[in-house]
Coordinates of C-alpha atoms in Angstrom, one line a residue:
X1 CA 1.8 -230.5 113.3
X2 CA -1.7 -229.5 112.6
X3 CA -3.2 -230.7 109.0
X4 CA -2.8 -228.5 105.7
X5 CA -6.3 -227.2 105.1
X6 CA -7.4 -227.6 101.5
X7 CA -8.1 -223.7 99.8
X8 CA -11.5 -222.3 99.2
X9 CA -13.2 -224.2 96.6
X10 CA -12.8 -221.6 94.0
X11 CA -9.0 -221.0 94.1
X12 CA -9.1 -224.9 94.1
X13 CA -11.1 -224.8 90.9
X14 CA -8.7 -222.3 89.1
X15 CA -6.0 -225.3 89.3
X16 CA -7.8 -227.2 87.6
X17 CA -7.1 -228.2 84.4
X18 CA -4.2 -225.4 83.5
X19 CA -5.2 -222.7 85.9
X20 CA -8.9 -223.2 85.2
X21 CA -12.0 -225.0 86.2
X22 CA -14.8 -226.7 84.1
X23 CA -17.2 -224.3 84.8
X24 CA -15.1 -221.4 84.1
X25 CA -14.2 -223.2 80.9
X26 CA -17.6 -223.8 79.9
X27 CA -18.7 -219.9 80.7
X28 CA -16.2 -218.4 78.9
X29 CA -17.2 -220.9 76.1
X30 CA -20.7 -219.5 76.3
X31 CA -20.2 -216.1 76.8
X32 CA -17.7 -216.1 74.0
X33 CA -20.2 -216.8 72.1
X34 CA -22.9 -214.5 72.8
X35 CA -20.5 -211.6 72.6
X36 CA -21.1 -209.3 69.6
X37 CA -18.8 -206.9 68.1
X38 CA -19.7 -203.0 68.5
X39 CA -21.3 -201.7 65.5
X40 CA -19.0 -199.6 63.7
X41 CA -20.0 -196.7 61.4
X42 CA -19.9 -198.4 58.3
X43 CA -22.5 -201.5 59.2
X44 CA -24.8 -198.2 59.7
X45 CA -27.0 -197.1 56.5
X46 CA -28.0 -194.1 56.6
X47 CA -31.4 -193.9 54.3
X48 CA -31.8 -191.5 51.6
X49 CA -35.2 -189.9 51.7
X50 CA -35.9 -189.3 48.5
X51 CA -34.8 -192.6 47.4
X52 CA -37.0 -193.7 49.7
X53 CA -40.3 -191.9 48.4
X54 CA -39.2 -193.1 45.1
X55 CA -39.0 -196.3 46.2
X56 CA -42.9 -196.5 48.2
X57 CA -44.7 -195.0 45.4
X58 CA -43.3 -197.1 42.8
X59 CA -44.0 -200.4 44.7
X60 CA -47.5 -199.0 46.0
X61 CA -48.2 -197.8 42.2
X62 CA -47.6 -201.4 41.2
X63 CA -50.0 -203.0 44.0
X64 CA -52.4 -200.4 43.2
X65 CA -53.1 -201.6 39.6
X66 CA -52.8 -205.0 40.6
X67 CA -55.5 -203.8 42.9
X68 CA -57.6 -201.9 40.9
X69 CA -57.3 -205.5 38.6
X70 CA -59.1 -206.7 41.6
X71 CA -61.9 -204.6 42.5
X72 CA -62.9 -204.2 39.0
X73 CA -62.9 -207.9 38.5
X74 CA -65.0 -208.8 41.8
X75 CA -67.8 -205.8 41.3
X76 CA -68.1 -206.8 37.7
X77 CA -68.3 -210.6 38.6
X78 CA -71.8 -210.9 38.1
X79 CA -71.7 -209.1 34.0
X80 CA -69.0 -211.3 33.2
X81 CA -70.6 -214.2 34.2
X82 CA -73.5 -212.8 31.3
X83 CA -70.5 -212.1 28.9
X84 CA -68.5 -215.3 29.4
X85 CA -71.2 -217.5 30.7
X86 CA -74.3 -216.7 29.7
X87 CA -75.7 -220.6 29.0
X88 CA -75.1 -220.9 32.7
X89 CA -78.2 -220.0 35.5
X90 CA -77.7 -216.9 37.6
X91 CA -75.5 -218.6 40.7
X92 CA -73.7 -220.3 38.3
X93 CA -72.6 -217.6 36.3
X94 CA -71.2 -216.3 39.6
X95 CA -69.5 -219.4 40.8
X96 CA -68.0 -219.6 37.2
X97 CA -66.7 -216.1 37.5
X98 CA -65.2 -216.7 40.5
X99 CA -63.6 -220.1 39.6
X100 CA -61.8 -218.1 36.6
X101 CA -61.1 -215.2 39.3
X102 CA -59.4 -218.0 41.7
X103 CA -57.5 -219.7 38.5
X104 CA -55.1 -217.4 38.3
X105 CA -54.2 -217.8 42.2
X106 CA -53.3 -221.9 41.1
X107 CA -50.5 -220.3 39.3
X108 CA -49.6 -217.6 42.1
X109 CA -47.1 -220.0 43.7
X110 CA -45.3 -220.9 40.6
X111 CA -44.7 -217.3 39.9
X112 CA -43.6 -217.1 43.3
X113 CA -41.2 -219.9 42.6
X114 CA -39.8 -217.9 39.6
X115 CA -39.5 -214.5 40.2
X116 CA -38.5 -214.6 43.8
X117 CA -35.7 -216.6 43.9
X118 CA -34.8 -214.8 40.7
X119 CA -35.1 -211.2 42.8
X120 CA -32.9 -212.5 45.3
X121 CA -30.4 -213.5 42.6
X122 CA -30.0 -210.5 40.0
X123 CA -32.0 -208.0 42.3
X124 CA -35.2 -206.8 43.4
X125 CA -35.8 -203.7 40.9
X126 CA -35.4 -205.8 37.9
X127 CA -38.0 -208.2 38.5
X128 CA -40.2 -205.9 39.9
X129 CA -40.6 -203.8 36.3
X130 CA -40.8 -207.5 34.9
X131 CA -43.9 -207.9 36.8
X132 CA -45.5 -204.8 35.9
X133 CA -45.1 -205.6 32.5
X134 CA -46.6 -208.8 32.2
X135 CA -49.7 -207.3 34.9
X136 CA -50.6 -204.3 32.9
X137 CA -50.4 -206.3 29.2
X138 CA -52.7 -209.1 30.6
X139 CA -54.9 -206.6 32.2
X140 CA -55.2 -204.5 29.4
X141 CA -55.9 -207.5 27.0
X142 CA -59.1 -208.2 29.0
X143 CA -60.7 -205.3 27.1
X144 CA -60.4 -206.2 23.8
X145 CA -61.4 -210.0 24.4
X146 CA -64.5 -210.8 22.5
X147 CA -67.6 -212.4 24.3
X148 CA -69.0 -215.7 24.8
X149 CA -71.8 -214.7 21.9
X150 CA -68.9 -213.9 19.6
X151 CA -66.7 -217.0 19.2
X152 CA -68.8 -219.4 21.6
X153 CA -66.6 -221.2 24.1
X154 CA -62.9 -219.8 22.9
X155 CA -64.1 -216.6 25.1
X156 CA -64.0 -217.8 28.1
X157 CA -60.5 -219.7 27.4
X158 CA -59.1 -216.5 26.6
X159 CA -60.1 -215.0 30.1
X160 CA -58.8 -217.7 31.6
X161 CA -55.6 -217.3 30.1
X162 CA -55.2 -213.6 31.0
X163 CA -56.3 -214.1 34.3
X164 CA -53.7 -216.6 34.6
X165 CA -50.8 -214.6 32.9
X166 CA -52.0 -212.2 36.1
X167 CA -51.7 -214.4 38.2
X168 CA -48.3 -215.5 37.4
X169 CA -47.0 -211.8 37.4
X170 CA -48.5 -211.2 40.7
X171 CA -46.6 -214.1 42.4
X172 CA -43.7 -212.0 42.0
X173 CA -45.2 -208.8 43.3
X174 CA -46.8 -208.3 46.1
X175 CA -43.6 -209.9 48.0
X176 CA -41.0 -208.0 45.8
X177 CA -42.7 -204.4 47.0
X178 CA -42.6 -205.5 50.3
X179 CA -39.5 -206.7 50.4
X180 CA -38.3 -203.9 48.4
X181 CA -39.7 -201.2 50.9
X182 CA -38.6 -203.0 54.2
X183 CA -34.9 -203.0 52.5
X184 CA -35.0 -199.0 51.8
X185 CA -36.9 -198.0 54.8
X186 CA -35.5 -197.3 58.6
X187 CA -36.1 -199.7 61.2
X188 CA -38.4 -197.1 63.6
X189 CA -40.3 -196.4 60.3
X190 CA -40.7 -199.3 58.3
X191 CA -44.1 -199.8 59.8
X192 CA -45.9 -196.8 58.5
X193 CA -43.7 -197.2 55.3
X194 CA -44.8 -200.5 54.7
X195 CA -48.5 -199.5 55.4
X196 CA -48.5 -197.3 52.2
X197 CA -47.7 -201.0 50.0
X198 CA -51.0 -201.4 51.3
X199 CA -52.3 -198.3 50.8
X200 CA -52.3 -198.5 47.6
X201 CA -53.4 -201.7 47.4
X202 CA -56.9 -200.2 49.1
X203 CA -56.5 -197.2 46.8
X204 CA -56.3 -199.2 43.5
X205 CA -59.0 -201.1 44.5
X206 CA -61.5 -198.2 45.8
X207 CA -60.9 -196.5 42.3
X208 CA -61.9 -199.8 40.5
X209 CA -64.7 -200.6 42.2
X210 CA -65.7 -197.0 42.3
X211 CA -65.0 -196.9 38.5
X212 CA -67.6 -199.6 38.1
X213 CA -70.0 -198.2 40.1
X214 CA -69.8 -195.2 38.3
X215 CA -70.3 -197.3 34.8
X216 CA -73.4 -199.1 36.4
X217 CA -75.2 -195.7 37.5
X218 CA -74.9 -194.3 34.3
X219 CA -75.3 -197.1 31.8
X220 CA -77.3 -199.8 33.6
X221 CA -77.0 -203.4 33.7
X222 CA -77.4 -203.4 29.9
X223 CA -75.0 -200.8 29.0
X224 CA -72.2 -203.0 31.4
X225 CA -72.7 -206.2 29.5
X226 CA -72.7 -204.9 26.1
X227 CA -69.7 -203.1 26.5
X228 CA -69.3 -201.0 29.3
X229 CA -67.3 -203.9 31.1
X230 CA -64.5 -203.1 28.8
X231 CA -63.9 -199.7 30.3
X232 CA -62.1 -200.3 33.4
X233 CA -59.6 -203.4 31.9
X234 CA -58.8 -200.6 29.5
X235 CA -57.5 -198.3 31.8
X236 CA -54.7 -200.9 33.1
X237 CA -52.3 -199.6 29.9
X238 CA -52.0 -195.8 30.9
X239 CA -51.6 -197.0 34.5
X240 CA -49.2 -199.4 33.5
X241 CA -47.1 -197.2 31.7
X242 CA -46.7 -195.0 34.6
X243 CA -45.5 -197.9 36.8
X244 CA -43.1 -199.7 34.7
X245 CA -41.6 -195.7 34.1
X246 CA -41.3 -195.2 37.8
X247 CA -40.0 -198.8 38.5
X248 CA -37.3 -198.4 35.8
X249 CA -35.8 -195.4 37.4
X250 CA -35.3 -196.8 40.8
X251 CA -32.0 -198.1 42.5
X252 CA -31.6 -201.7 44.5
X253 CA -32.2 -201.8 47.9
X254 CA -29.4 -201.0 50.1
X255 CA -29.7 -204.3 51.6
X256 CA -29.4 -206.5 48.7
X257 CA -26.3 -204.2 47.7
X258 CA -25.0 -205.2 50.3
X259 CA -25.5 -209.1 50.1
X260 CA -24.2 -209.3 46.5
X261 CA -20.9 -207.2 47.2
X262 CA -20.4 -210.3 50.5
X263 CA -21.4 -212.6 47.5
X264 CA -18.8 -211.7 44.7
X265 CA -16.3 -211.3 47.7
X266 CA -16.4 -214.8 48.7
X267 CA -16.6 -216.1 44.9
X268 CA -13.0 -214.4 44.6
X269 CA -11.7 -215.4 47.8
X270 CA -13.3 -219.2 46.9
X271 CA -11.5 -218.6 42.9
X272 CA -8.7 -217.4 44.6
X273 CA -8.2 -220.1 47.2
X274 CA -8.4 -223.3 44.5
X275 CA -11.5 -222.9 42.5
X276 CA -15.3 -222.6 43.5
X277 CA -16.3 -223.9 46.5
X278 CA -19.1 -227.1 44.4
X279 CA -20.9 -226.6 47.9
X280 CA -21.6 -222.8 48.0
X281 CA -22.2 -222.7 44.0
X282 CA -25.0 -225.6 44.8
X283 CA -26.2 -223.6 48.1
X284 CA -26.2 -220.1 45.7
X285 CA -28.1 -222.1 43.0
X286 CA -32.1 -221.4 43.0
X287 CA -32.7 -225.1 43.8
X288 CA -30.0 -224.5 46.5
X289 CA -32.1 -221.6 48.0
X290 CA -35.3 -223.2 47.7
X291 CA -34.0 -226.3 49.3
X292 CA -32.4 -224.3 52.5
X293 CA -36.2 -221.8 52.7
X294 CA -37.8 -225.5 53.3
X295 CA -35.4 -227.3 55.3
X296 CA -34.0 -224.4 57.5
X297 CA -36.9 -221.7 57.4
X298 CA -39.5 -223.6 57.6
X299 CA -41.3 -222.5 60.9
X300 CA -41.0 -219.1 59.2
X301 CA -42.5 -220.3 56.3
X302 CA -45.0 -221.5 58.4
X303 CA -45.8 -218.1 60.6
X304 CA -45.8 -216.3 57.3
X305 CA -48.4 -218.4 55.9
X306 CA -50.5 -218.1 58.6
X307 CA -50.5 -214.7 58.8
X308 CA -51.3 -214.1 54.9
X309 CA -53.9 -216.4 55.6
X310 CA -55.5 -214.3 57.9
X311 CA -55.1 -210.8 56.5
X312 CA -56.2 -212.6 52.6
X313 CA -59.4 -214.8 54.3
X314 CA -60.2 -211.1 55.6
X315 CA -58.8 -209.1 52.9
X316 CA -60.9 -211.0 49.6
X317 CA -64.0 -212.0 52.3
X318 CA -64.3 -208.2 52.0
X319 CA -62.9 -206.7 48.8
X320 CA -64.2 -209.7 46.2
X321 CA -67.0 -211.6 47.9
X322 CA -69.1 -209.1 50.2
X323 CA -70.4 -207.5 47.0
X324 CA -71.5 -210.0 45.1
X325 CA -73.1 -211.6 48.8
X326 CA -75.3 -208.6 49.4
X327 CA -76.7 -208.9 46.0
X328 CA -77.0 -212.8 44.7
X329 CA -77.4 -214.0 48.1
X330 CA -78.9 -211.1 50.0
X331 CA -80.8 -209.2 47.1
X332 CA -79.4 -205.8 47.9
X333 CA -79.7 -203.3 45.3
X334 CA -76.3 -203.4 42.9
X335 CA -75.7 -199.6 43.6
X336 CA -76.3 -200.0 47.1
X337 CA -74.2 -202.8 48.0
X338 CA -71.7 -201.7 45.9
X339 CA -71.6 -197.9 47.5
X340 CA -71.7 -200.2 51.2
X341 CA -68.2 -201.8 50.0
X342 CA -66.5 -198.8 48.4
X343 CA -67.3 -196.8 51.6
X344 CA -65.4 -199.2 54.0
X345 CA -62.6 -199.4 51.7
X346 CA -62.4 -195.7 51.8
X347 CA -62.3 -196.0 55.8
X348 CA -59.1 -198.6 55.2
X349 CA -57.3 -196.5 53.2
X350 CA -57.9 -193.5 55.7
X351 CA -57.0 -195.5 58.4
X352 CA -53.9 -197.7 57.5
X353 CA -51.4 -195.6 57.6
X354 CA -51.7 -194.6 61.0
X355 CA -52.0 -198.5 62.1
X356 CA -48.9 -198.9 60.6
X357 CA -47.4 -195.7 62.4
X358 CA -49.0 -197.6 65.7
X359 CA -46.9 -200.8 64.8
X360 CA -43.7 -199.2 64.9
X361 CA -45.0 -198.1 68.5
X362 CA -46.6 -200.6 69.9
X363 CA -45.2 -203.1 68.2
X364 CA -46.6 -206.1 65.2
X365 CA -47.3 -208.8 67.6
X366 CA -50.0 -206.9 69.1
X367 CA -51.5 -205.7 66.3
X368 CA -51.6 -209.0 64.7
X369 CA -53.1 -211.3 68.2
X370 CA -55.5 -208.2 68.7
X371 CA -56.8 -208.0 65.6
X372 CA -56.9 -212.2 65.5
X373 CA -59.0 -212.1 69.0
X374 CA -61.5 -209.7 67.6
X375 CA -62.1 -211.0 64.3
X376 CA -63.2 -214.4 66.2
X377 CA -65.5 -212.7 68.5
X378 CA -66.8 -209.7 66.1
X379 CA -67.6 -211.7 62.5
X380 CA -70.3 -213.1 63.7
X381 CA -72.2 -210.0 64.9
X382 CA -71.0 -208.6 61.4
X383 CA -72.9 -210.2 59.2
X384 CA -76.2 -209.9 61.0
X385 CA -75.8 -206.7 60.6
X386 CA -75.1 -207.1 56.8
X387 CA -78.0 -209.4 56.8
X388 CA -80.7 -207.0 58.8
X389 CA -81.1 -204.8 55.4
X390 CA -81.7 -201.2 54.9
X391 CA -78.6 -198.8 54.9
X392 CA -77.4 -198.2 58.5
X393 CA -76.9 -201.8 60.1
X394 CA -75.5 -203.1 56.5
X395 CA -73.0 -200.0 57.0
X396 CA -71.6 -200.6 60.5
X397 CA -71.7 -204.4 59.9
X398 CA -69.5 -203.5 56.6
X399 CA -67.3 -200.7 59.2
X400 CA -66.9 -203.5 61.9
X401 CA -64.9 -205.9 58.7
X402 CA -63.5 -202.5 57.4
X403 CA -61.4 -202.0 60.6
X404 CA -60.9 -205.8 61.1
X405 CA -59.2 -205.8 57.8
X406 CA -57.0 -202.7 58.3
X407 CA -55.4 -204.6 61.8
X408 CA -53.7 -207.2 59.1
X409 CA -53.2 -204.9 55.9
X410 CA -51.8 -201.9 57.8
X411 CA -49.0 -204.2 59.8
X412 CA -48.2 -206.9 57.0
X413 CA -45.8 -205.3 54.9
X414 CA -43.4 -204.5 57.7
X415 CA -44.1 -208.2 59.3
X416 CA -43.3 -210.8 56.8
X417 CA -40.5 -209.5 54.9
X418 CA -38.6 -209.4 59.0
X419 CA -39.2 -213.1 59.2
X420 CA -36.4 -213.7 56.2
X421 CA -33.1 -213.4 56.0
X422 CA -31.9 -210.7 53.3
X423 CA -30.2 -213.3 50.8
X424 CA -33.8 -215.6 51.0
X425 CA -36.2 -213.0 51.5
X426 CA -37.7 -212.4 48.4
X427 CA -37.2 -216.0 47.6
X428 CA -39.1 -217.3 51.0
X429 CA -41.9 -214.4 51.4
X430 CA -42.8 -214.9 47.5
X431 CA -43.1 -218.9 48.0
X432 CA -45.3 -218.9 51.0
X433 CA -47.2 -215.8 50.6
X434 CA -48.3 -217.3 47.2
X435 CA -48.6 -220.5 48.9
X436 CA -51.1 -219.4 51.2
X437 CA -52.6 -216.9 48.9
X438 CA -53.8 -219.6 46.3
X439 CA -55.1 -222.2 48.8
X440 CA -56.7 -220.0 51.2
X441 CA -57.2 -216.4 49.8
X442 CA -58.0 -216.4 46.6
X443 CA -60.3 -219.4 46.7
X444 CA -62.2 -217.4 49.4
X445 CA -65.1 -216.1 47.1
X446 CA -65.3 -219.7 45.4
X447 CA -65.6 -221.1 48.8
X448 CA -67.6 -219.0 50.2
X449 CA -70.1 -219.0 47.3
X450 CA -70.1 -222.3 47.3
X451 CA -70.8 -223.0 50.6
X452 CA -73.3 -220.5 50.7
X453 CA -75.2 -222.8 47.6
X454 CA -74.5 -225.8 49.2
X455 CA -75.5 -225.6 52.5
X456 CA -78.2 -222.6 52.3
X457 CA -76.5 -220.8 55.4
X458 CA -75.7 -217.2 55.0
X459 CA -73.6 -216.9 57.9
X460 CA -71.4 -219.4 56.1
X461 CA -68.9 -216.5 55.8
X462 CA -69.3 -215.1 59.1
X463 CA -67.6 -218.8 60.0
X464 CA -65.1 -218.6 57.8
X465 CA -63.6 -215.2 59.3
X466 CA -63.8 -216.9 62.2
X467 CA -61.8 -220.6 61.4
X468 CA -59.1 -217.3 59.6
X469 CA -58.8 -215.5 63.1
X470 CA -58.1 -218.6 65.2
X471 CA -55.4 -219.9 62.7
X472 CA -53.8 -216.2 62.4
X473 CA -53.9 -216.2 66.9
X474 CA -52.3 -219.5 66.6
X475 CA -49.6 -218.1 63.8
X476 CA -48.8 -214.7 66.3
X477 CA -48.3 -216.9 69.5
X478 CA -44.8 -217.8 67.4
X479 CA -44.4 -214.3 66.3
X480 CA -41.1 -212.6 67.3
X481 CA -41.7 -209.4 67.8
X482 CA -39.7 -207.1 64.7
X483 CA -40.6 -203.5 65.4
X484 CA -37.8 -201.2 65.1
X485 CA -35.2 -203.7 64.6
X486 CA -33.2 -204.4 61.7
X487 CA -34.0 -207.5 59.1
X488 CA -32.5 -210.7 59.5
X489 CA -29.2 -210.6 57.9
X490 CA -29.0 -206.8 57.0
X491 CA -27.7 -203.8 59.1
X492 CA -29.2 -201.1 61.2
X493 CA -31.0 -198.4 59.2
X494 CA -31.5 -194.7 60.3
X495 CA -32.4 -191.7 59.0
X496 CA -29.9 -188.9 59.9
X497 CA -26.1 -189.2 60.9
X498 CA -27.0 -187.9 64.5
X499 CA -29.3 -191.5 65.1
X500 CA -26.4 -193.6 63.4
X501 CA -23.6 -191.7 65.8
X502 CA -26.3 -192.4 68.5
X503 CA -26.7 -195.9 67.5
X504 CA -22.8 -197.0 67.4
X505 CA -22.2 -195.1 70.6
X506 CA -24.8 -196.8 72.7
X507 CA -23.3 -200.0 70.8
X508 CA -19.9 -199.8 72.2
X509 CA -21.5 -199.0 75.6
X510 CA -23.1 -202.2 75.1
X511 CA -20.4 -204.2 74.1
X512 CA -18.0 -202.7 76.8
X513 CA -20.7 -203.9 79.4
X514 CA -20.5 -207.5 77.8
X515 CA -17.0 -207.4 78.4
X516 CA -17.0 -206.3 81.6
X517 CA -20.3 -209.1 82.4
X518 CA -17.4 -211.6 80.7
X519 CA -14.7 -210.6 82.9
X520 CA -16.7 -210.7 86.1
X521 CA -17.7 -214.2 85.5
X522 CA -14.4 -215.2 84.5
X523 CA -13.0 -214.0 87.9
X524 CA -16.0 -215.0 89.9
X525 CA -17.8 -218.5 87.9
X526 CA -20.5 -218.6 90.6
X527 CA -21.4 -215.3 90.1
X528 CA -24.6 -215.2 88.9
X529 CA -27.0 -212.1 88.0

């Protein structure tokens, strides 16, 4: 009687443990669970367009006049060194400017601390009319301070402490609006959305600094420090007013909607099942948040503030330090180096919202590395340019940053907020932008200044561009690439009902394949694709 042979392998391995092998057990495992559910037509938003214009030009209004803050305080740096500092030697009165320019980025963080955690608690729209406020009352008080010849050394204290009210509001800002756009816009548009954030960040500072141009060709250096500098601090309040009226009308973001209807749902269910859960009332808690951003989103943290370090090392290189280089350090004329900066900030703001268009093409990572590769090979050649003197090098050295700059500030706002998950993202983007803001950004014309004293170099700054590009090359190499996905936690958004029927179709054409990719391995374990 000839031997039994043994079956093939596989229909050996299916008796194994209770009809199947290890390895089937461990696929089905796996694929179990990689398999998604199909989208269904409710996890769909569809966007409201108006709602969503309302929505950009109220958080752009606000970054505007936080912007136009800016540019008024960095081409005035040098009169209010003569108001507040006037015992002080020419370079000092511009490094003690800038020290009272960069104090109110040492608070940044804590504002970030405060209001974003806060925003992802009781809602984005709430705090972001809180912040407008407290901006446009400390900007506006700037006007009326008196000078240094008035009530001696109390001036200057008084600056201080606006500038640091501002910089407390502005923690809370600039990563509310962007979180607050990226919430109402549509995935395939949330690039060029995001670009008008800073848009009018570009916008509010081009009418500042042209504001104080206009001021210095009609009343002179004199007419500035006796009381022209007042002027544009003044303005703030009717600008203000307008904001905080627009902010006040708008809705919550979709998103956070959302997240706080999952929220009080659970709370019931946890009432309902024996009392809160002490856990998830600690984890809900804003030392609960901050603890899980640092201990479970920390490499985002990381990539974020890398990022902001390079678009804010560009960004303030540019907007609050080139102007006062070119004439304390260079000896350009006032008018002219000023009239050098406000034209390549009008090139930004006619170029940014088509970068951001291009990032919801091409994609952010792109943007970002080629941006990073050409700031490190391109600064340097930049600022000889500046240097050679006359008009036309000076111009296309300041066109060369210009477009640099735009790279960062047109893909930003759609990048950073997609690094979060919706029930941290205000929180996380507000406590490391501000983080790397304060250390790195706003200490960039105090740095560079003092660099530029210290050392005698004035290619100081080219270098520092430069150190900025290889960090943000190094931050991009971890970027996952966002464009035209939804936010981390948050649904699919669309613009018409046609896209979302699109979108849950091909989802259930997805999912059917999954299945069918599940069942073939189940039948077959050493199939492989």
């Amino acid at each position: 009687m000839s031997a039994r042979r043994n079956p093939p392998g596989p229909r050996r391995d299916r008796r194994v443990s209770g009809g199947r092998s290890a390895e089937t057990e461990r696929l089905l495992r796996i694929l179990l669970r990689r398999r998604k559910e199909p989208l269904s037509a409710e996890d769909v938003t569809i966007t409201d367009r108006p709602a969503v214009r309302r929505a950009v030009s109220a958080a752009a209004l606000g970054n505007m006049m936080e912007w136009f803050d800016f540019g008024v305080y960095a081409y005035l740096a040098g009169t209010l060194g003569k108001v507040f500092f006037p015992a002080s030697s020419s370079g000092a009165q511009v490094v003690s400017s800038f020290a009272t320019f960069a104090a109110a980025f040492v608070v940044r963080p804590l504002g970030g601390m405060v209001f974003g955690p806060l925003g992802d608690r009781i809602g984005r729209q709430r705090v972001l009319a809180a912040t407008m406020i407290m901006m446009a009352v400390s900007t506006f008080a700037v006007g009326f301070l008196p000078s240094y010849h008035a009530i001696g050394f109390t001036a200057p204290i008084l600056l201080l402490i606006c500038r640091l009210v501002q910089g407390f509001s502005t923690g809370g800002e600039y990563a509310g609006a962007t979180t607050y756009i990226a919430e109402y816009a549509p995935d395939k548009r949330r690039g060029f959305l995001g670009s008008w954030l800073d848009f009018g960040t570009f916008v509010g500072y081009s009418l500042g600094s042209g504001l104080v141009t206009v001021l210095t060709a009609v009343l002179g250096e004199d007419g500035l420090v006796s009381w022209g500098w007042r002027l544009p601090f003044l303005v703030a309040g009717p600008l203000g007013l307008i904001g905080l009226y627009m902010r006040l009308k708008l809705e919550e973001t979709p998103a956070f909607q959302r997240e706080a209807e999952l929220a009080h749902q659970e709370a019931e269910e946890s009432v309902a099942a024996g009392g809160e859960d002490p856990v998830e009332t600690a984890r809900q808690s804003g030392h609960g948040r901050l603890r899980e951003i640092f201990t479970r989103h920390w490499q985002a943290v990381l990539i974020c503030m890398g990022l902001v370090l390079l678009y804010n090392v560009t960004n303030y290189m540019v907007t609050s330090y080139l102007p006062t280089f070119m004439t304390e350090t260079l000896g350009e004329d006032p008018l002219t180096a000023q009239l050098l900066v406000l034209g390549t900030m009008i090139v930004v703001v006619l170029t940014i919202t088509t970068v951001g268009r291009s990032s919801d093409r091409w994609g952010r990572r792109p943007l970002f590395m080629s941006g990073s590769i050409a700031l490190i090979a391109l600064a340097y050649p930049a600022f000889l340019l500046i240097r050679a003197g006359g008009i036309l090098l000076p111009a296309f050295g300041c066109l060369i940053l210009g477009l640099l700059l735009v790279c960062f500030a047109g893909t930003s706002a759609a990048t950073l907020p997609a690094l979060f998950p919706t029930r941290l993202r205000y929180g996380a983007l507000s406590i490391a932008f501000n983080i790397s803001v304060s250390l790195f950004g706003g200490t960039t014309p105090l740095f560079a200044s003092g660099l530029v004293a210290l050392t005698g170099s004035r290619m100081v700054p080219a270098y520092y561009l430069m150190a900025a590009g290889v960090v943000g090359l190094f931050s991009t190499l971890f970027l996952h690439e966002t464009a035209g996905k939804p936010l981390r936690g948050s649904g699919p958004m669309v613009e018409t009902k046609e896209q979302a029927r699109r979108l849950v179709a091909h989802s259930r054409t997805e999912a059917g394949r999954r299945a069918r990719d599940i069942w073939i391995r189940l039948r077959h374990p050493w199939h492989r694709h």
